[in-house]
CSV table of C-alpha atoms in Angstrom, one decimal:
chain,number,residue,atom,x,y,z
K,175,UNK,CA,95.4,121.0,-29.8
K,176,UNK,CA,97.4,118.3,-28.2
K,177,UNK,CA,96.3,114.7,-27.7
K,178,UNK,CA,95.1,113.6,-24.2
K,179,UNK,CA,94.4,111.1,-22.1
K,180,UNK,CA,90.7,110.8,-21.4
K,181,UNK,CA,90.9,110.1,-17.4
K,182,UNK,CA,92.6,108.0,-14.9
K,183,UNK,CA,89.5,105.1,-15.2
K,184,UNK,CA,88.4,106.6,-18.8
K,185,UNK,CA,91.0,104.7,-20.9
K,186,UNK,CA,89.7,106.1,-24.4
K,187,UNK,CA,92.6,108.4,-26.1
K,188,UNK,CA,91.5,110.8,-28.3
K,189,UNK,CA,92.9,114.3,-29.7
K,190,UNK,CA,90.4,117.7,-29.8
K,191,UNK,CA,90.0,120.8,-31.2
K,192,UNK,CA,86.8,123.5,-30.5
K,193,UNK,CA,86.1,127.2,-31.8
K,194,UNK,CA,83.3,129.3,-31.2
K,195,UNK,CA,82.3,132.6,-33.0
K,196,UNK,CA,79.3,135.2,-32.4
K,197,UNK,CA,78.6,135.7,-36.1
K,198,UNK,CA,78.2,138.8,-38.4
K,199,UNK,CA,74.6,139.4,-37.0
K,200,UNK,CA,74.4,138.6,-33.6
K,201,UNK,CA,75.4,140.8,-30.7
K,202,UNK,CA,76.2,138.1,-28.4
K,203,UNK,CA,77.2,135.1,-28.0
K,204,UNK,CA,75.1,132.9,-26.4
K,205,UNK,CA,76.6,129.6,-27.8
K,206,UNK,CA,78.8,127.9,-25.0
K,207,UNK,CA,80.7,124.7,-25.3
K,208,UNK,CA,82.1,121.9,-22.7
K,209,UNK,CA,85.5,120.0,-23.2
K,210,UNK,CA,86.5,117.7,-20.8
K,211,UNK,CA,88.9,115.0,-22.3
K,212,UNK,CA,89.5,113.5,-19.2
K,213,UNK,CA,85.9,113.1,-18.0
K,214,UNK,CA,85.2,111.8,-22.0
K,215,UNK,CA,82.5,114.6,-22.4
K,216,UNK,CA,82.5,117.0,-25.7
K,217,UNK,CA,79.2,119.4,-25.9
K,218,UNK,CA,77.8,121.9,-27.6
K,219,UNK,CA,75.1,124.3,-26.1
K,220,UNK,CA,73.0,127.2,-27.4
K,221,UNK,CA,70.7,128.9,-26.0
K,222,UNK,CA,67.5,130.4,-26.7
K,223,UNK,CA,65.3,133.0,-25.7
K,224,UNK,CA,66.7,136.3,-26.6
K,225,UNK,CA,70.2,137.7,-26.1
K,226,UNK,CA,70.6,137.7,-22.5
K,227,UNK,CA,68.3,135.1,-21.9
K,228,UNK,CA,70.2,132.8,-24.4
K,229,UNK,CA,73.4,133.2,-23.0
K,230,UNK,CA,72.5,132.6,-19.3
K,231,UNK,CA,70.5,129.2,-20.2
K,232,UNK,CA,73.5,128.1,-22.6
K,233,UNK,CA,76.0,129.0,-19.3
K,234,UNK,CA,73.8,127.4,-16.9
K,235,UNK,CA,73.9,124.3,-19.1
K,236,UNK,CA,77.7,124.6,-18.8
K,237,UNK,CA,78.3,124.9,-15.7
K,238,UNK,CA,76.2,121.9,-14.8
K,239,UNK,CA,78.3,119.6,-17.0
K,240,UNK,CA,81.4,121.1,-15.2
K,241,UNK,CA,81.0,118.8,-12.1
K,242,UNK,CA,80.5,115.3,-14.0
K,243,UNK,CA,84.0,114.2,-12.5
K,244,UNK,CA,85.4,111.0,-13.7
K,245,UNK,CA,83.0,108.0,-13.9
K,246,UNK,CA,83.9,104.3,-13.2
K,247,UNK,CA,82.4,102.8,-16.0
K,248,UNK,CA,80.6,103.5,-19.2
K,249,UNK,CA,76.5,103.6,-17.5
K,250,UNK,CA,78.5,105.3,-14.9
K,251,UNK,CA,79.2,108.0,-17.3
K,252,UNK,CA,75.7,107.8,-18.9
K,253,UNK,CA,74.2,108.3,-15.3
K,254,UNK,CA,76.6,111.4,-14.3
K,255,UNK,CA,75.3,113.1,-17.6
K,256,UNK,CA,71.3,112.5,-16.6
K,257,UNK,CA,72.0,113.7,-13.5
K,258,UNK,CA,73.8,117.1,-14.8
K,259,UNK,CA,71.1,117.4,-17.3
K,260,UNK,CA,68.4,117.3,-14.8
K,261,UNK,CA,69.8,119.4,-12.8
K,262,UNK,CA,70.1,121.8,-15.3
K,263,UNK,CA,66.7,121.8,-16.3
K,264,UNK,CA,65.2,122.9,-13.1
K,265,UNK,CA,67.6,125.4,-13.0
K,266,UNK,CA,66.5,126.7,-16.7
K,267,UNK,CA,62.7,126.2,-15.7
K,268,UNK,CA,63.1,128.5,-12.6
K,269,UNK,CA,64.7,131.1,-14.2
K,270,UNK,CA,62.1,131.0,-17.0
K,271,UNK,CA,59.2,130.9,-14.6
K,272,UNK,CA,61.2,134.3,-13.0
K,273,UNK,CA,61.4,136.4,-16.3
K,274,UNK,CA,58.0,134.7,-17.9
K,275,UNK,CA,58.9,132.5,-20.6
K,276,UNK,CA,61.1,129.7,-21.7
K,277,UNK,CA,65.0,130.3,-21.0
K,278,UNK,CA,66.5,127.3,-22.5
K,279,UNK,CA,69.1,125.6,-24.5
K,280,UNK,CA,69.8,123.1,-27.2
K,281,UNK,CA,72.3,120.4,-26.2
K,282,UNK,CA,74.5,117.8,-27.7
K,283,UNK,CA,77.0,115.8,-26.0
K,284,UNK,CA,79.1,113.0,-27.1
K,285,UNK,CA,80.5,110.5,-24.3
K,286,UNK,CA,83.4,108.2,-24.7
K,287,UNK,CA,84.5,105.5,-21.9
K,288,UNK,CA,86.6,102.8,-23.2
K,289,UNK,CA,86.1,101.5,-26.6
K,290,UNK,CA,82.6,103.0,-26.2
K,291,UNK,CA,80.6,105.9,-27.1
K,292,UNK,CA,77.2,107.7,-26.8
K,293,UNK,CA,75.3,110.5,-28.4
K,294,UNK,CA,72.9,112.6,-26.2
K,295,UNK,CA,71.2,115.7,-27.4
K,296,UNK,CA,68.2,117.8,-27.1
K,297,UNK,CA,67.3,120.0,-30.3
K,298,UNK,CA,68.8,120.9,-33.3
K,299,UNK,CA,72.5,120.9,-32.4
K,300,UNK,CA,74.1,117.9,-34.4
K,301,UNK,CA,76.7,115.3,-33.7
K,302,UNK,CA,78.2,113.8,-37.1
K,303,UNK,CA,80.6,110.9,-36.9
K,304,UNK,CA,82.9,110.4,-39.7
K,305,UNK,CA,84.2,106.8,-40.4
K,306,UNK,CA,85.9,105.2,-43.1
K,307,UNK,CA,85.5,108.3,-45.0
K,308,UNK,CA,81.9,108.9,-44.8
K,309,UNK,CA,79.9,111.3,-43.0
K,310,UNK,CA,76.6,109.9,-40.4
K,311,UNK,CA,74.3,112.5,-38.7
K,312,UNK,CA,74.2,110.4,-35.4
K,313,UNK,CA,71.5,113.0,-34.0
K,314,UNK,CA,68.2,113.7,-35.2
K,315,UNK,CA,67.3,117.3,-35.2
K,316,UNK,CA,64.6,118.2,-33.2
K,317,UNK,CA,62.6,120.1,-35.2
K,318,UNK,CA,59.5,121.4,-37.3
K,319,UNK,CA,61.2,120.6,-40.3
K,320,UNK,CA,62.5,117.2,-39.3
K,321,UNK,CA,59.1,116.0,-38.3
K,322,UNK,CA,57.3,117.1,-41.5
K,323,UNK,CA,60.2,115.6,-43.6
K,324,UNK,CA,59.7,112.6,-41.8
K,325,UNK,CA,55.4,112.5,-42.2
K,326,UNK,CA,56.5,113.0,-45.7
K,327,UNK,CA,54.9,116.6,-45.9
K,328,UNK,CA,57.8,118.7,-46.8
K,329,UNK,CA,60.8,117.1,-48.8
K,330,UNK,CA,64.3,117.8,-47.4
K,331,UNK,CA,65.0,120.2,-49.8
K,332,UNK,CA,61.6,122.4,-49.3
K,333,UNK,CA,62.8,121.8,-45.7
K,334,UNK,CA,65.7,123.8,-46.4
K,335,UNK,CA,63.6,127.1,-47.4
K,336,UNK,CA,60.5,126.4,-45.2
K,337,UNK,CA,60.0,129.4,-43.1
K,338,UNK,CA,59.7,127.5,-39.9
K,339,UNK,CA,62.6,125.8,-40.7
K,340,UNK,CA,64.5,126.7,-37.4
K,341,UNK,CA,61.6,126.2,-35.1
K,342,UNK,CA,62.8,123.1,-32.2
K,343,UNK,CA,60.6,120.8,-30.9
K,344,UNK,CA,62.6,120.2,-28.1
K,345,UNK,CA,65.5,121.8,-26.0
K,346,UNK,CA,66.5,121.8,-21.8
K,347,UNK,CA,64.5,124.5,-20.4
K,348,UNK,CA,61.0,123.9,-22.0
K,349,UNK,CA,59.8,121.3,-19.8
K,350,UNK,CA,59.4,120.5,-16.4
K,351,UNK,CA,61.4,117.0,-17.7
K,352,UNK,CA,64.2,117.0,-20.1
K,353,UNK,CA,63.4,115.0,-23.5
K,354,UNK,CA,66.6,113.6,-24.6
K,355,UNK,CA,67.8,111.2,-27.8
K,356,UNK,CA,70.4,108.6,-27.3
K,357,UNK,CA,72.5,106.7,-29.8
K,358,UNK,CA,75.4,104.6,-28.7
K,359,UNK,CA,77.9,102.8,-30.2
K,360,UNK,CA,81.7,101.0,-30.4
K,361,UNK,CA,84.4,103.5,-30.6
K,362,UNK,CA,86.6,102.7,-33.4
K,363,UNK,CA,90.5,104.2,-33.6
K,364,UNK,CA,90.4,107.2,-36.2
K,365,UNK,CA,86.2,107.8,-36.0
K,366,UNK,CA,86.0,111.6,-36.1
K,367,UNK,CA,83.0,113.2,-34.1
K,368,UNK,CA,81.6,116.6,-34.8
K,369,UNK,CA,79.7,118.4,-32.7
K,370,UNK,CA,77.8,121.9,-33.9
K,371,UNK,CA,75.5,124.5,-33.5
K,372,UNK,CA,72.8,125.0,-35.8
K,373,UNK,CA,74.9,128.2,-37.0
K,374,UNK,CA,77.7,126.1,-38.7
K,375,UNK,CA,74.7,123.9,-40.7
K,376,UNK,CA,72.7,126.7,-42.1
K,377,UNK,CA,76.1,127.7,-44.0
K,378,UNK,CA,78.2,124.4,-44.5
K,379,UNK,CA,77.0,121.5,-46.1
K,380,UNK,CA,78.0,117.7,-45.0
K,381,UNK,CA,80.4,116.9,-48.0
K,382,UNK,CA,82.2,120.4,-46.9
K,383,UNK,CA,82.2,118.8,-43.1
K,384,UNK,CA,83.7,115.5,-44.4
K,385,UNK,CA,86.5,117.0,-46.4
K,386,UNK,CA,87.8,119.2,-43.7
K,387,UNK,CA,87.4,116.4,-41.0
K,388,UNK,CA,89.2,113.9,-43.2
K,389,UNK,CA,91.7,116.6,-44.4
K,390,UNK,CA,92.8,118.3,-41.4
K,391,UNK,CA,93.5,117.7,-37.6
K,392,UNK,CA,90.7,118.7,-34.9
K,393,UNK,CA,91.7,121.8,-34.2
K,394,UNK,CA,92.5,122.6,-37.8
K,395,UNK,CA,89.0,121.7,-39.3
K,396,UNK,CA,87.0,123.7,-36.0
K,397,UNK,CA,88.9,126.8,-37.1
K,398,UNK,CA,88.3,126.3,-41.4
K,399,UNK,CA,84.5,125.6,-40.6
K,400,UNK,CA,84.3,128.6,-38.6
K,401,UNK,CA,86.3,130.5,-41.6
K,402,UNK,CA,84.1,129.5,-44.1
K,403,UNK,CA,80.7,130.1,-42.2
K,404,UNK,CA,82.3,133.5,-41.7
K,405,UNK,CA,82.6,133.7,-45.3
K,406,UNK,CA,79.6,132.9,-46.1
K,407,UNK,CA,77.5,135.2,-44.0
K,408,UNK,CA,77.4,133.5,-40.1
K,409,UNK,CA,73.8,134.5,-39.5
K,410,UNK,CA,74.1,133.1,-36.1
K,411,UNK,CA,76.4,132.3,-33.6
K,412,UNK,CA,78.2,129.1,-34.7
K,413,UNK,CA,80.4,126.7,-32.3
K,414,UNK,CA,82.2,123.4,-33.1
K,415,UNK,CA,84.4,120.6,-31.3
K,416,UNK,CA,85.9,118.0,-33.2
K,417,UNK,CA,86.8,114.7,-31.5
K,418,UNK,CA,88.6,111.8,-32.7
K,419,UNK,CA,89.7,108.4,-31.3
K,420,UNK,CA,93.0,106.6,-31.6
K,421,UNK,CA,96.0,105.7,-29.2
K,422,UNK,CA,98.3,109.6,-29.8
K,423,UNK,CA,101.3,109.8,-27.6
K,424,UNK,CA,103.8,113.1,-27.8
K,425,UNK,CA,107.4,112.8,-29.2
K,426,UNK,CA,108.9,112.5,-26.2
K,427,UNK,CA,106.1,109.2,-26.0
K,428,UNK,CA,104.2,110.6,-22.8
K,429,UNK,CA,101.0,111.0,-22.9
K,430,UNK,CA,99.6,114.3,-22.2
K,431,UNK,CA,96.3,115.4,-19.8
K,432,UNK,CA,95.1,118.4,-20.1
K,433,UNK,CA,92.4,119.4,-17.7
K,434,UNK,CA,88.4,120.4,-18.5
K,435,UNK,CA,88.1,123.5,-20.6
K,436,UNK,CA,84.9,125.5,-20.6
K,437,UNK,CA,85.7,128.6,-22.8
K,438,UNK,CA,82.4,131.4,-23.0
K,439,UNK,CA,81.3,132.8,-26.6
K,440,UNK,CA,83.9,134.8,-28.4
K,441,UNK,CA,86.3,134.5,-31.4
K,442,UNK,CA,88.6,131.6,-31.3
C-alpha cells in the first residue's frame, strides 16, 4: 500500500495496509473495516447477532463512518466520530427492535490529526500500538473475561479457556446509548498501530503481532497475520489494518492521497 497524506487540514503522514478474511468456519463475513487516510480514521467492525444480522450491523457501522469528512482540528475529529457513532447506534437499535433482538457491532477506531492520536472502541476488537519495539494493548476488551481477570477471579490464562470467554460486555447496538473507551495520546514518527477483530487474537499471540509489525511493511504484516490465522484454523472471521506514522514521500518526492476505502468481507 502506498503512503498518503492524511488530509488537506490533517497534516499527520502515515502509510497503511488492511485484509479481511471470512475464515474456515464461517459462512459469511460479517467483519467490515473503514480506511480513510485522509480523514485520519482506521476501524475495525464486527458484528454480531447471527449471519445476516452481523453483517448488516457491521455495514451500518461502516457506512456511518463514511461521512466523517475532514475535521479542522484534533476535538474536531473526536466530535465527528461521536457524532457517526451515535448515529449509528439508533440505526443498530431500530433495526434490532424490528427483527427482536440485539443487531450490533464491536468497534475500534484509531484517530490521528497532527502529531496526535486517539483510541475509541466498543467491545473486544483491539488496537495495539507498537513503539520502540514493544507491543501495548491500547484498548481494553470488553468482556466477561476481562472483568473477571480484573476482580481477580479468573487468571489470564484460565481466561484463555473459560467457556464464556468470548461473551462482550459492551458493543454499538446494545444500548439505547453507546458506551465507548478512549485513550489518547502523542503520535510519534514510526509508532505502528494495529487494529483487529477478535478472530486474528483467538489464533495469534502478541509476540507473533510484534514481530510481523516490526518486520514487515503494513500491508505486508495484514496479509501474514491473516496467513497464519488461516493456518491455524480461522474460527471466525478475522480483519486487520495496520497504521504507522512518519513523513513517506514517493520516488518521484510527491506525496500521494489516496481517497477513503471501505472494502466489504471477503478474501484480501
Amino acid at each position: 500500500m502506498l503512503p498518503v497524506d492524511a488530509g488537506k487540514r490533517n497534516t499527520a503522514k502515515v502509510e497503511f495496509g488492511f485484509a479481511t478474511h471470512m475464515g474456515k468456519v464461517r459462512r459469511e463475513n460479517e467483519d467490515r473495516y473503514f480506511v480513510a487516510p485522509e480523514f485520519g480514521v482506521f476501524a475495525v467492525a464486527d458484528g454480531m447477532g447471527g449471519h445476516e444480522e452481523g453483517a448488516l450491523a457491521s455495514a451500518i457501522v461502516v457506512e456511518a463512518l463514511g461521512s466523517i469528512g475532514a475535521a479542522v482540528s484534533a476535538p474536531d475529529l473526536l466530535a465527528r466520530l461521536e457524532d457517526r457513532v451515535l448515529r449509528a447506534n439508533t440505526k443498530l437499535c431500530a433495526a434490532g427492535r424490528a427483527r427482536g433482538g440485539v443487531v450490533g457491532s464491536t468497534l475500534a477506531v484509531l484517530l490521528t490529526f497532527d502529531d496526535r492520536f486517539a483510541c475509541v472502541w466498543s467491545g473486544d476488537s483491539r488496537i495495539y500500538l507498537l513503539r520502540d519495539g514493544a507491543l501495548t494493548q491500547l484498548s481494553r476488551d470488553h468482556t466477561e473475561a476481562r472483568d473477571l481477570v480484573e476482580k481477580g477471579i479468573l487468571t489470564v490464562e484460565e481466561a484463555r479457556v473459560w467457556p464464556r470467554r468470548n461473551v462482550i460486555t459492551r458493543a454499538l447496538g446494545a444500548r439505547p446509548e453507546p458506551e465507548l473507551e478512549l485513550e489518547h495520546g502523542i503520535l510519534a514518527s514510526g509508532d505502528t498501530f494495529v487494529i483487529c477483530s477478535d478472530g486474528l487474537t483467538a489464533h495469534v499471540t502478541d509476540a507473533e503481532i510484534l514481530a510481523l509489525g516490526e518486520r514487515l511493511a503494513p500491508q505486508g504484516a495484514c496479509d501474514a497475520l491473516i496467513a497464519l490465522t488461516l493456518e491455524r484454523g480461522a474460527t471466525d472471521n478475522v480483519t486487520v489494518v495496520v497504521m504507522r506514522s512518519g513523513r513517506v514521500v514517493t520516488t518521484s518526492g510527491e506525496t500521494v492521497v489516496l481517497p477513503a476505502a471501505i472494502r466489504d468481507g471477503g478474501e484480501p
